[in-house]
Amino acid sequence: MDTIEIIGLVAATLTTSSFIPQVYKAWRHKSTRDVSLTMYLAFFIGTMLWLYYGYVHESLAIILANGITGILVIVMLVLKIKHK
Amino acid sequence: MDTIEIIGLVAATLTTSSFIPQVYKAWRHKSTRDVSLTMYLAFFIGTMLWLYYGYVHESLAIILANGITGILVIVMLVLKIKHK
């Protein structure tokens, strides 16, 4: 695999997994007051469109990254609605 | 332009601009207690790697999306450090 493709995979892993500490923080502290609902709604719609883009382009990397991000963003939306 | 490429552009616009309401909220309320510093640090490093990926692949869309996202994420990091 080319070095640049490995860099792309590291980039995708970082931007995807970055939501894990945010989900953990919101779940642990039961507070999401400072978190923007609009941000997560827009991010979720964007992620779903990326998922479709990856499906059409048959890109496993795009599908995986956005599939996992989508799940984490849904959890954040649930926590945001639950712990206003 | 293909419909799927337009969908990709809309996806990129949404995931990039989604940070604007979060930055506005943090700036207006001067509070970022519920926002995860680890998330924004990981997201920033990921965005910088995507920027390099886009530069090597000569993809203006990847460069633009991650350049703008990078600036918004830096602003969030500054607000997070300023308003603990």
mmCIF file with all atom_site columns, C-alpha atoms in Angstrom:
data_model
loop_
_atom_site.group_PDB
_atom_site.id
_atom_site.type_symbol
_atom_site.label_atom_id
_atom_site.label_alt_id
_atom_site.label_comp_id
_atom_site.label_asym_id
_atom_site.label_entity_id
_atom_site.label_seq_id
_atom_site.pdbx_PDB_ins_code
_atom_site.Cartn_x
_atom_site.Cartn_y
_atom_site.Cartn_z
_atom_site.occupancy
_atom_site.B_iso_or_equiv
_atom_site.pdbx_formal_charge
_atom_site.auth_seq_id
_atom_site.auth_comp_id
_atom_site.auth_asym_id
_atom_site.auth_atom_id
_atom_site.pdbx_PDB_model_num
ATOM 1   C CA . MET A 1 1  ? 0.000   0.000  0.000   1.00 0.00 ? 1  MET A CA 1
ATOM 2   C CA . ASP A 1 2  ? 1.280   3.526  -0.811  1.00 0.00 ? 2  ASP A CA 1
ATOM 3   C CA . THR A 1 3  ? 2.405   5.719  2.094   1.00 0.00 ? 3  THR A CA 1
ATOM 4   C CA . ILE A 1 4  ? -0.193  8.329  1.133   1.00 0.00 ? 4  ILE A CA 1
ATOM 5   C CA . GLU A 1 5  ? -3.011  5.744  1.331   1.00 0.00 ? 5  GLU A CA 1
ATOM 6   C CA . ILE A 1 6  ? -1.808  4.742  4.817   1.00 0.00 ? 6  ILE A CA 1
ATOM 7   C CA . ILE A 1 7  ? -1.899  8.478  5.738   1.00 0.00 ? 7  ILE A CA 1
ATOM 8   C CA . GLY A 1 8  ? -5.477  8.574  4.401   1.00 0.00 ? 8  GLY A CA 1
ATOM 9   C CA . LEU A 1 9  ? -6.426  5.571  6.560   1.00 0.00 ? 9  LEU A CA 1
ATOM 10  C CA . VAL A 1 10 ? -4.839  7.171  9.671   1.00 0.00 ? 10 VAL A CA 1
ATOM 11  C CA . ALA A 1 11 ? -6.733  10.410 8.869   1.00 0.00 ? 11 ALA A CA 1
ATOM 12  C CA . ALA A 1 12 ? -10.040 8.504  8.527   1.00 0.00 ? 12 ALA A CA 1
ATOM 13  C CA . THR A 1 13 ? -9.393  6.572  11.766  1.00 0.00 ? 13 THR A CA 1
ATOM 14  C CA . LEU A 1 14 ? -8.668  9.822  13.660  1.00 0.00 ? 14 LEU A CA 1
ATOM 15  C CA . THR A 1 15 ? -11.656 11.845 12.387  1.00 0.00 ? 15 THR A CA 1
ATOM 16  C CA . THR A 1 16 ? -13.970 8.858  12.983  1.00 0.00 ? 16 THR A CA 1
ATOM 17  C CA . SER A 1 17 ? -12.700 7.785  16.418  1.00 0.00 ? 17 SER A CA 1
ATOM 18  C CA . SER A 1 18 ? -12.528 11.414 17.644  1.00 0.00 ? 18 SER A CA 1
ATOM 19  C CA . PHE A 1 19 ? -16.267 11.159 18.429  1.00 0.00 ? 19 PHE A CA 1
ATOM 20  C CA . ILE A 1 20 ? -15.637 8.346  20.975  1.00 0.00 ? 20 ILE A CA 1
ATOM 21  C CA . PRO A 1 21 ? -14.254 10.650 23.754  1.00 0.00 ? 21 PRO A CA 1
ATOM 22  C CA . GLN A 1 22 ? -17.150 13.084 23.100  1.00 0.00 ? 22 GLN A CA 1
ATOM 23  C CA . VAL A 1 23 ? -19.748 10.300 23.422  1.00 0.00 ? 23 VAL A CA 1
ATOM 24  C CA . TYR A 1 24 ? -17.993 9.016  26.567  1.00 0.00 ? 24 TYR A CA 1
ATOM 25  C CA . LYS A 1 25 ? -17.928 12.509 28.114  1.00 0.00 ? 25 LYS A CA 1
ATOM 26  C CA . ALA A 1 26 ? -21.627 13.136 27.381  1.00 0.00 ? 26 ALA A CA 1
ATOM 27  C CA . TRP A 1 27 ? -22.610 9.688  28.696  1.00 0.00 ? 27 TRP A CA 1
ATOM 28  C CA . ARG A 1 28 ? -20.474 9.963  31.864  1.00 0.00 ? 28 ARG A CA 1
ATOM 29  C CA . HIS A 1 29 ? -21.419 13.522 32.831  1.00 0.00 ? 29 HIS A CA 1
ATOM 30  C CA . LYS A 1 30 ? -25.053 13.249 31.657  1.00 0.00 ? 30 LYS A CA 1
ATOM 31  C CA . SER A 1 31 ? -24.743 16.784 30.290  1.00 0.00 ? 31 SER A CA 1
ATOM 32  C CA . THR A 1 32 ? -24.660 18.076 26.710  1.00 0.00 ? 32 THR A CA 1
ATOM 33  C CA . ARG A 1 33 ? -25.665 21.708 27.303  1.00 0.00 ? 33 ARG A CA 1
ATOM 34  C CA . ASP A 1 34 ? -22.621 23.136 25.459  1.00 0.00 ? 34 ASP A CA 1
ATOM 35  C CA . VAL A 1 35 ? -22.906 20.675 22.557  1.00 0.00 ? 35 VAL A CA 1
ATOM 36  C CA . SER A 1 36 ? -24.669 22.051 19.449  1.00 0.00 ? 36 SER A CA 1
ATOM 37  C CA . LEU A 1 37 ? -27.701 20.021 18.293  1.00 0.00 ? 37 LEU A CA 1
ATOM 38  C CA . THR A 1 38 ? -27.547 21.770 14.892  1.00 0.00 ? 38 THR A CA 1
ATOM 39  C CA . MET A 1 39 ? -23.934 20.629 14.466  1.00 0.00 ? 39 MET A CA 1
ATOM 40  C CA . TYR A 1 40 ? -24.795 16.968 15.054  1.00 0.00 ? 40 TYR A CA 1
ATOM 41  C CA . LEU A 1 41 ? -27.909 17.094 12.868  1.00 0.00 ? 41 LEU A CA 1
ATOM 42  C CA . ALA A 1 42 ? -25.955 18.625 9.943   1.00 0.00 ? 42 ALA A CA 1
ATOM 43  C CA . PHE A 1 43 ? -23.034 16.246 10.528  1.00 0.00 ? 43 PHE A CA 1
ATOM 44  C CA . PHE A 1 44 ? -25.397 13.257 10.535  1.00 0.00 ? 44 PHE A CA 1
ATOM 45  C CA . ILE A 1 45 ? -27.045 14.208 7.224   1.00 0.00 ? 45 ILE A CA 1
ATOM 46  C CA . GLY A 1 46 ? -23.569 14.853 5.724   1.00 0.00 ? 46 GLY A CA 1
ATOM 47  C CA . THR A 1 47 ? -22.327 11.465 6.960   1.00 0.00 ? 47 THR A CA 1
ATOM 48  C CA . MET A 1 48 ? -25.332 9.667  5.427   1.00 0.00 ? 48 MET A CA 1
ATOM 49  C CA . LEU A 1 49 ? -24.653 11.384 2.069   1.00 0.00 ? 49 LEU A CA 1
ATOM 50  C CA . TRP A 1 50 ? -20.949 10.350 2.309   1.00 0.00 ? 50 TRP A CA 1
ATOM 51  C CA . LEU A 1 51 ? -22.133 6.784  2.987   1.00 0.00 ? 51 LEU A CA 1
ATOM 52  C CA . TYR A 1 52 ? -24.186 6.825  -0.215  1.00 0.00 ? 52 TYR A CA 1
ATOM 53  C CA . TYR A 1 53 ? -21.233 8.409  -2.078  1.00 0.00 ? 53 TYR A CA 1
ATOM 54  C CA . GLY A 1 54 ? -18.966 5.588  -0.841  1.00 0.00 ? 54 GLY A CA 1
ATOM 55  C CA . TYR A 1 55 ? -21.562 2.959  -1.831  1.00 0.00 ? 55 TYR A CA 1
ATOM 56  C CA . VAL A 1 56 ? -21.839 4.315  -5.399  1.00 0.00 ? 56 VAL A CA 1
ATOM 57  C CA . HIS A 1 57 ? -18.030 4.602  -5.707  1.00 0.00 ? 57 HIS A CA 1
ATOM 58  C CA . GLU A 1 58 ? -17.648 1.135  -4.111  1.00 0.00 ? 58 GLU A CA 1
ATOM 59  C CA . SER A 1 59 ? -15.169 2.599  -1.596  1.00 0.00 ? 59 SER A CA 1
ATOM 60  C CA . LEU A 1 60 ? -14.955 0.388  1.494   1.00 0.00 ? 60 LEU A CA 1
ATOM 61  C CA . ALA A 1 61 ? -12.889 3.063  3.325   1.00 0.00 ? 61 ALA A CA 1
ATOM 62  C CA . ILE A 1 62 ? -15.575 5.752  2.856   1.00 0.00 ? 62 ILE A CA 1
ATOM 63  C CA . ILE A 1 63 ? -18.382 3.299  3.775   1.00 0.00 ? 63 ILE A CA 1
ATOM 64  C CA . LEU A 1 64 ? -16.595 2.064  6.931   1.00 0.00 ? 64 LEU A CA 1
ATOM 65  C CA . ALA A 1 65 ? -15.478 5.511  8.163   1.00 0.00 ? 65 ALA A CA 1
ATOM 66  C CA . ASN A 1 66 ? -18.899 7.092  7.650   1.00 0.00 ? 66 ASN A CA 1
ATOM 67  C CA . GLY A 1 67 ? -20.829 4.058  8.883   1.00 0.00 ? 67 GLY A CA 1
ATOM 68  C CA . ILE A 1 68 ? -18.968 4.121  12.223  1.00 0.00 ? 68 ILE A CA 1
ATOM 69  C CA . THR A 1 69 ? -19.107 7.954  12.425  1.00 0.00 ? 69 THR A CA 1
ATOM 70  C CA . GLY A 1 70 ? -22.857 7.784  11.701  1.00 0.00 ? 70 GLY A CA 1
ATOM 71  C CA . ILE A 1 71 ? -23.446 5.413  14.641  1.00 0.00 ? 71 ILE A CA 1
ATOM 72  C CA . LEU A 1 72 ? -21.392 7.617  17.032  1.00 0.00 ? 72 LEU A CA 1
ATOM 73  C CA . VAL A 1 73 ? -23.230 10.763 15.844  1.00 0.00 ? 73 VAL A CA 1
ATOM 74  C CA . ILE A 1 74 ? -26.626 9.042  16.407  1.00 0.00 ? 74 ILE A CA 1
ATOM 75  C CA . VAL A 1 75 ? -25.520 8.177  19.989  1.00 0.00 ? 75 VAL A CA 1
ATOM 76  C CA . MET A 1 76 ? -24.556 11.858 20.508  1.00 0.00 ? 76 MET A CA 1
ATOM 77  C CA . LEU A 1 77 ? -27.962 12.984 19.158  1.00 0.00 ? 77 LEU A CA 1
ATOM 78  C CA . VAL A 1 78 ? -29.741 10.591 21.569  1.00 0.00 ? 78 VAL A CA 1
ATOM 79  C CA . LEU A 1 79 ? -27.611 11.842 24.502  1.00 0.00 ? 79 LEU A CA 1
ATOM 80  C CA . LYS A 1 80 ? -28.219 15.464 23.457  1.00 0.00 ? 80 LYS A CA 1
ATOM 81  C CA . ILE A 1 81 ? -32.010 14.962 23.398  1.00 0.00 ? 81 ILE A CA 1
ATOM 82  C CA . LYS A 1 82 ? -31.927 12.936 26.668  1.00 0.00 ? 82 LYS A CA 1
ATOM 83  C CA . HIS A 1 83 ? -29.624 15.247 28.661  1.00 0.00 ? 83 HIS A CA 1
ATOM 84  C CA . LYS A 1 84 ? -30.560 18.754 27.610  1.00 0.00 ? 84 LYS A CA 1
ATOM 85  C CA . MET B 1 1  ? -21.136 17.121 -13.242 1.00 0.00 ? 1  MET B CA 1
ATOM 86  C CA . ASP B 1 2  ? -22.480 13.690 -12.191 1.00 0.00 ? 2  ASP B CA 1
ATOM 87  C CA . THR B 1 3  ? -25.316 13.612 -9.645  1.00 0.00 ? 3  THR B CA 1
ATOM 88  C CA . ILE B 1 4  ? -23.139 11.516 -7.305  1.00 0.00 ? 4  ILE B CA 1
ATOM 89  C CA . GLU B 1 5  ? -20.382 14.167 -7.369  1.00 0.00 ? 5  GLU B CA 1
ATOM 90  C CA . ILE B 1 6  ? -22.948 16.851 -6.488  1.00 0.00 ? 6  ILE B CA 1
ATOM 91  C CA . ILE B 1 7  ? -24.046 14.590 -3.577  1.00 0.00 ? 7  ILE B CA 1
ATOM 92  C CA . GLY B 1 8  ? -20.378 14.386 -2.521  1.00 0.00 ? 8  GLY B CA 1
ATOM 93  C CA . LEU B 1 9  ? -20.104 18.189 -2.594  1.00 0.00 ? 9  LEU B CA 1
ATOM 94  C CA . VAL B 1 10 ? -23.299 18.587 -0.529  1.00 0.00 ? 10 VAL B CA 1
ATOM 95  C CA . ALA B 1 11 ? -21.936 15.978 1.939   1.00 0.00 ? 11 ALA B CA 1
ATOM 96  C CA . ALA B 1 12 ? -18.610 17.866 2.232   1.00 0.00 ? 12 ALA B CA 1
ATOM 97  C CA . THR B 1 13 ? -20.410 21.214 2.670   1.00 0.00 ? 13 THR B CA 1
ATOM 98  C CA . LEU B 1 14 ? -22.601 19.760 5.456   1.00 0.00 ? 14 LEU B CA 1
ATOM 99  C CA . THR B 1 15 ? -19.844 18.011 7.439   1.00 0.00 ? 15 THR B CA 1
ATOM 100 C CA . THR B 1 16 ? -17.619 21.112 7.123   1.00 0.00 ? 16 THR B CA 1
ATOM 101 C CA . SER B 1 17 ? -20.224 23.796 7.900   1.00 0.00 ? 17 SER B CA 1
ATOM 102 C CA . SER B 1 18 ? -21.685 21.754 10.789  1.00 0.00 ? 18 SER B CA 1
ATOM 103 C CA . PHE B 1 19 ? -18.902 23.156 12.992  1.00 0.00 ? 19 PHE B CA 1
ATOM 104 C CA . ILE B 1 20 ? -20.161 26.743 12.476  1.00 0.00 ? 20 ILE B CA 1
ATOM 105 C CA . PRO B 1 21 ? -23.189 26.437 14.875  1.00 0.00 ? 21 PRO B CA 1
ATOM 106 C CA . GLN B 1 22 ? -20.898 24.726 17.451  1.00 0.00 ? 22 GLN B CA 1
ATOM 107 C CA . VAL B 1 23 ? -18.330 27.553 17.240  1.00 0.00 ? 23 VAL B CA 1
ATOM 108 C CA . TYR B 1 24 ? -21.162 30.142 17.460  1.00 0.00 ? 24 TYR B CA 1
ATOM 109 C CA . LYS B 1 25 ? -22.679 28.403 20.515  1.00 0.00 ? 25 LYS B CA 1
ATOM 110 C CA . ALA B 1 26 ? -19.317 28.188 22.327  1.00 0.00 ? 26 ALA B CA 1
ATOM 111 C CA . TRP B 1 27 ? -18.500 31.825 21.496  1.00 0.00 ? 27 TRP B CA 1
ATOM 112 C CA . ARG B 1 28 ? -21.933 33.161 22.495  1.00 0.00 ? 28 ARG B CA 1
ATOM 113 C CA . HIS B 1 29 ? -22.334 31.223 25.753  1.00 0.00 ? 29 HIS B CA 1
ATOM 114 C CA . LYS B 1 30 ? -18.621 31.411 26.702  1.00 0.00 ? 30 LYS B CA 1
ATOM 115 C CA . SER B 1 31 ? -18.880 27.808 27.904  1.00 0.00 ? 31 SER B CA 1
ATOM 116 C CA . THR B 1 32 ? -17.394 24.594 26.505  1.00 0.00 ? 32 THR B CA 1
ATOM 117 C CA . ARG B 1 33 ? -17.555 22.377 29.597  1.00 0.00 ? 33 ARG B CA 1
ATOM 118 C CA . ASP B 1 34 ? -19.459 19.560 27.830  1.00 0.00 ? 34 ASP B CA 1
ATOM 119 C CA . VAL B 1 35 ? -17.267 19.705 24.702  1.00 0.00 ? 35 VAL B CA 1
ATOM 120 C CA . SER B 1 36 ? -14.478 17.095 24.564  1.00 0.00 ? 36 SER B CA 1
ATOM 121 C CA . LEU B 1 37 ? -10.948 18.530 24.149  1.00 0.00 ? 37 LEU B CA 1
ATOM 122 C CA . THR B 1 38 ? -9.683  15.068 23.104  1.00 0.00 ? 38 THR B CA 1
ATOM 123 C CA . MET B 1 39 ? -12.277 14.969 20.309  1.00 0.00 ? 39 MET B CA 1
ATOM 124 C CA . TYR B 1 40 ? -11.156 18.294 18.845  1.00 0.00 ? 40 TYR B CA 1
ATOM 125 C CA . LEU B 1 41 ? -7.449  17.459 19.182  1.00 0.00 ? 41 LEU B CA 1
ATOM 126 C CA . ALA B 1 42 ? -7.909  14.102 17.376  1.00 0.00 ? 42 ALA B CA 1
ATOM 127 C CA . PHE B 1 43 ? -10.212 15.712 14.785  1.00 0.00 ? 43 PHE B CA 1
ATOM 128 C CA . PHE B 1 44 ? -7.648  18.458 14.139  1.00 0.00 ? 44 PHE B CA 1
ATOM 129 C CA . ILE B 1 45 ? -4.762  16.016 13.550  1.00 0.00 ? 45 ILE B CA 1
ATOM 130 C CA . GLY B 1 46 ? -7.053  13.920 11.295  1.00 0.00 ? 46 GLY B CA 1
ATOM 131 C CA . THR B 1 47 ? -8.071  17.029 9.326   1.00 0.00 ? 47 THR B CA 1
ATOM 132 C CA . MET B 1 48 ? -4.414  18.038 8.804   1.00 0.00 ? 48 MET B CA 1
ATOM 133 C CA . LEU B 1 49 ? -3.622  14.523 7.494   1.00 0.00 ? 49 LEU B CA 1
ATOM 134 C CA . TRP B 1 50 ? -6.654  14.745 5.135   1.00 0.00 ? 50 TRP B CA 1
ATOM 135 C CA . LEU B 1 51 ? -5.312  18.119 3.947   1.00 0.00 ? 51 LEU B CA 1
ATOM 136 C CA . TYR B 1 52 ? -1.977  16.501 3.066   1.00 0.00 ? 52 TYR B CA 1
ATOM 137 C CA . TYR B 1 53 ? -3.827  13.579 1.417   1.00 0.00 ? 53 TYR B CA 1
ATOM 138 C CA . GLY B 1 54 ? -5.804  16.048 -0.709  1.00 0.00 ? 54 GLY B CA 1
ATOM 139 C CA . TYR B 1 55 ? -2.623  17.946 -1.614  1.00 0.00 ? 55 TYR B CA 1
ATOM 140 C CA . VAL B 1 56 ? -0.846  14.764 -2.809  1.00 0.00 ? 56 VAL B CA 1
ATOM 141 C CA . HIS B 1 57 ? -3.958  13.617 -4.734  1.00 0.00 ? 57 HIS B CA 1
ATOM 142 C CA . GLU B 1 58 ? -4.411  17.171 -6.108  1.00 0.00 ? 58 GLU B CA 1
ATOM 143 C CA . SER B 1 59 ? -8.048  17.129 -4.927  1.00 0.00 ? 59 SER B CA 1
ATOM 144 C CA . LEU B 1 60 ? -9.345  20.684 -4.519  1.00 0.00 ? 60 LEU B CA 1
ATOM 145 C CA . ALA B 1 61 ? -12.528 19.378 -2.820  1.00 0.00 ? 61 ALA B CA 1
ATOM 146 C CA . ILE B 1 62 ? -10.558 17.544 -0.082  1.00 0.00 ? 62 ILE B CA 1
ATOM 147 C CA . ILE B 1 63 ? -8.190  20.529 0.378   1.00 0.00 ? 63 ILE B CA 1
ATOM 148 C CA . LEU B 1 64 ? -11.033 23.078 0.618   1.00 0.00 ? 64 LEU B CA 1
ATOM 149 C CA . ALA B 1 65 ? -13.272 20.984 2.915   1.00 0.00 ? 65 ALA B CA 1
ATOM 150 C CA . ASN B 1 66 ? -10.439 20.126 5.321   1.00 0.00 ? 66 ASN B CA 1
ATOM 151 C CA . GLY B 1 67 ? -8.851  23.583 5.166   1.00 0.00 ? 67 GLY B CA 1
ATOM 152 C CA . ILE B 1 68 ? -12.109 25.232 6.294   1.00 0.00 ? 68 ILE B CA 1
ATOM 153 C CA . THR B 1 69 ? -12.841 22.457 8.831   1.00 0.00 ? 69 THR B CA 1
ATOM 154 C CA . GLY B 1 70 ? -9.301  22.857 10.200  1.00 0.00 ? 70 GLY B CA 1
ATOM 155 C CA . ILE B 1 71 ? -9.823  26.600 10.810  1.00 0.00 ? 71 ILE B CA 1
ATOM 156 C CA . LEU B 1 72 ? -13.189 25.995 12.572  1.00 0.00 ? 72 LEU B CA 1
ATOM 157 C CA . VAL B 1 73 ? -11.660 23.215 14.715  1.00 0.00 ? 73 VAL B CA 1
ATOM 158 C CA . ILE B 1 74 ? -8.755  25.542 15.715  1.00 0.00 ? 74 ILE B CA 1
ATOM 159 C CA . VAL B 1 75 ? -11.322 28.174 16.788  1.00 0.00 ? 75 VAL B CA 1
ATOM 160 C CA . MET B 1 76 ? -13.121 25.509 18.877  1.00 0.00 ? 76 MET B CA 1
ATOM 161 C CA . LEU B 1 77 ? -9.802  24.484 20.474  1.00 0.00 ? 77 LEU B CA 1
ATOM 162 C CA . VAL B 1 78 ? -9.050  28.141 21.362  1.00 0.00 ? 78 VAL B CA 1
ATOM 163 C CA . LEU B 1 79 ? -12.575 28.580 22.824  1.00 0.00 ? 79 LEU B CA 1
ATOM 164 C CA . LYS B 1 80 ? -12.238 25.280 24.736  1.00 0.00 ? 80 LYS B CA 1
ATOM 165 C CA . ILE B 1 81 ? -8.931  26.366 26.312  1.00 0.00 ? 81 ILE B CA 1
ATOM 166 C CA . LYS B 1 82 ? -10.254 29.904 26.981  1.00 0.00 ? 82 LYS B CA 1
ATOM 167 C CA . HIS B 1 83 ? -13.655 28.934 28.445  1.00 0.00 ? 83 HIS B CA 1
ATOM 168 C CA . LYS B 1 84 ? -13.026 25.781 30.433  1.00 0.00 ? 84 LYS B CA 1
#
